[in-house]
Amino acid sequence: MSNALPPLHEGHAPITLQQLFREALYAFEEWDNEVTEPIVTFEGRIVPISVVFEAMRECTDIVPNNIVSAVTERLTKPWEGEGPLDTMTFSTAARVMGVLVRKRLLAVNNGLNVAAMAADAGATEKTDR
């Protein structure tokens, strides 16, 4: 599915991919307790936000300040880069967001597994009676 997105050119993302990254970030912000990963659309195709973040993992472009803030406010530890915050690359932001998506999916899936086990235990208990 990642080939559905425009490729990087010598580490630089086309503006359409940078805009899609921003949309994916907003979709993550709106992600409540839904089971499925949020999606964005690109040229009429549905793309999970993790695919967008993965596509930007090697992007050396500098992230705009508003995106830096949106990413760093989700960190549990303070951001410590080699330079000022305004030099965060899309690569760094994409890696952070990719981890956050995986953690959220893991938490949601574990929650479902716990609920399913509880439901199974309740059903077993009723049949034992």
Coordinates of C-alpha atoms in Angstrom, one line a residue:
M1 CA 0.0 0.0 0.0
S2 CA 2.9 2.4 0.6
N3 CA 3.5 2.5 -3.2
A4 CA 0.2 4.4 -3.4
L5 CA 1.9 7.4 -1.9
P6 CA 4.3 9.7 -3.8
P7 CA 8.0 8.7 -3.2
L8 CA 10.6 10.9 -1.5
H9 CA 13.1 12.5 -3.8
E10 CA 16.6 12.5 -2.2
G11 CA 15.1 12.7 1.2
H12 CA 12.6 15.4 0.4
A13 CA 8.8 14.8 0.4
P14 CA 6.5 16.4 -2.1
I15 CA 4.1 19.0 -0.6
T16 CA 1.2 16.6 -1.1
L17 CA 2.9 14.0 1.1
Q18 CA 3.7 16.7 3.8
Q19 CA 0.0 17.8 3.7
L20 CA -1.1 14.1 4.0
F21 CA 1.2 13.8 7.1
R22 CA -0.6 16.7 8.6
E23 CA -4.0 15.1 7.9
A24 CA -2.8 11.9 9.4
L25 CA -1.6 13.8 12.5
Y26 CA -5.1 15.4 12.8
A27 CA -6.7 12.0 12.4
F28 CA -4.6 10.6 15.2
E29 CA -5.7 13.6 17.4
E30 CA -9.3 12.7 16.7
W31 CA -8.8 9.0 17.4
D32 CA -10.9 8.1 20.4
N33 CA -11.5 4.6 21.6
E34 CA -12.2 3.1 18.1
V35 CA -10.9 -0.3 17.4
T36 CA -9.6 0.5 13.9
E37 CA -6.8 2.7 13.0
P38 CA -7.8 6.1 11.5
I39 CA -7.5 6.6 7.8
V40 CA -6.9 9.5 5.4
T41 CA -7.5 9.6 1.7
F42 CA -5.0 10.3 -1.0
E43 CA -6.1 10.7 -4.7
G44 CA -9.3 8.8 -3.9
R45 CA -7.5 5.9 -2.1
I46 CA -8.0 5.1 1.6
V47 CA -4.7 5.0 3.5
P48 CA -4.2 4.1 7.2
I49 CA -2.3 6.8 9.0
S50 CA 0.5 4.3 9.9
V51 CA 1.3 4.0 6.1
V52 CA 1.6 7.8 5.9
F53 CA 4.0 7.9 8.9
E54 CA 6.0 5.0 7.4
A55 CA 6.3 6.8 4.1
M56 CA 7.9 9.8 5.8
R57 CA 10.4 7.8 8.0
E58 CA 13.3 8.8 5.7
C59 CA 12.2 12.4 5.0
T60 CA 14.9 15.0 5.9
D61 CA 12.6 18.0 5.5
I62 CA 12.2 20.2 8.6
V63 CA 8.8 20.0 10.3
P64 CA 6.8 23.3 10.6
N65 CA 6.5 24.5 14.2
N66 CA 2.8 23.7 14.6
I67 CA 3.5 20.1 13.7
V68 CA 6.4 20.0 16.1
S69 CA 4.1 21.1 18.9
A70 CA 1.4 18.5 17.9
V71 CA 4.0 15.7 18.1
T72 CA 6.0 16.8 21.2
E73 CA 2.9 17.3 23.3
R74 CA 2.2 13.6 23.0
L75 CA 5.6 12.6 24.3
T76 CA 5.9 11.2 27.8
K77 CA 9.5 12.6 28.1
P78 CA 10.6 16.1 27.0
W79 CA 11.9 16.3 23.5
E80 CA 15.6 16.5 23.4
G81 CA 17.1 17.0 19.9
E82 CA 20.5 18.0 18.8
G83 CA 19.3 21.5 18.1
P84 CA 16.3 23.7 18.8
L85 CA 12.9 22.2 18.5
D86 CA 12.3 23.9 15.2
T87 CA 14.8 21.6 13.5
M88 CA 12.8 18.4 14.0
T89 CA 12.7 16.5 10.7
F90 CA 9.7 14.7 9.3
S91 CA 11.7 11.5 9.8
T92 CA 11.8 12.0 13.6
A93 CA 8.1 13.1 13.7
A94 CA 7.1 10.1 11.6
R95 CA 9.0 7.7 13.8
V96 CA 7.4 9.1 17.0
M97 CA 3.9 9.0 15.5
G98 CA 4.5 5.5 14.2
V99 CA 5.3 4.3 17.7
L100 CA 2.3 6.1 19.1
V101 CA 0.0 4.4 16.6
R102 CA 1.4 1.0 17.4
K103 CA 1.0 1.6 21.1
R104 CA -2.6 2.8 20.7
L105 CA -3.4 -0.3 18.5
L106 CA -1.8 -2.6 21.1
A107 CA -3.7 -1.0 23.9
V108 CA -7.0 -1.2 22.0
N109 CA -6.4 -4.8 20.9
N110 CA -5.4 -5.8 24.4
G111 CA -8.5 -4.2 25.8
L112 CA -10.6 -6.2 23.3
N113 CA -8.8 -9.4 24.2
V114 CA -9.5 -8.7 27.9
A115 CA -13.1 -8.0 27.1
A116 CA -13.4 -11.1 25.0
M117 CA -11.8 -13.3 27.7
A118 CA -14.2 -11.9 30.3
A119 CA -17.1 -12.6 28.0
D120 CA -15.8 -16.1 27.4
A121 CA -15.4 -16.7 31.1
G122 CA -18.9 -15.5 31.7
A123 CA -20.3 -17.8 29.0
T124 CA -18.3 -20.7 30.4
E125 CA -19.6 -20.0 33.9
K126 CA -23.2 -20.0 32.7
T127 CA -22.8 -23.3 30.9
D128 CA -21.3 -24.9 34.0
R129 CA -24.4 -24.1 36.0

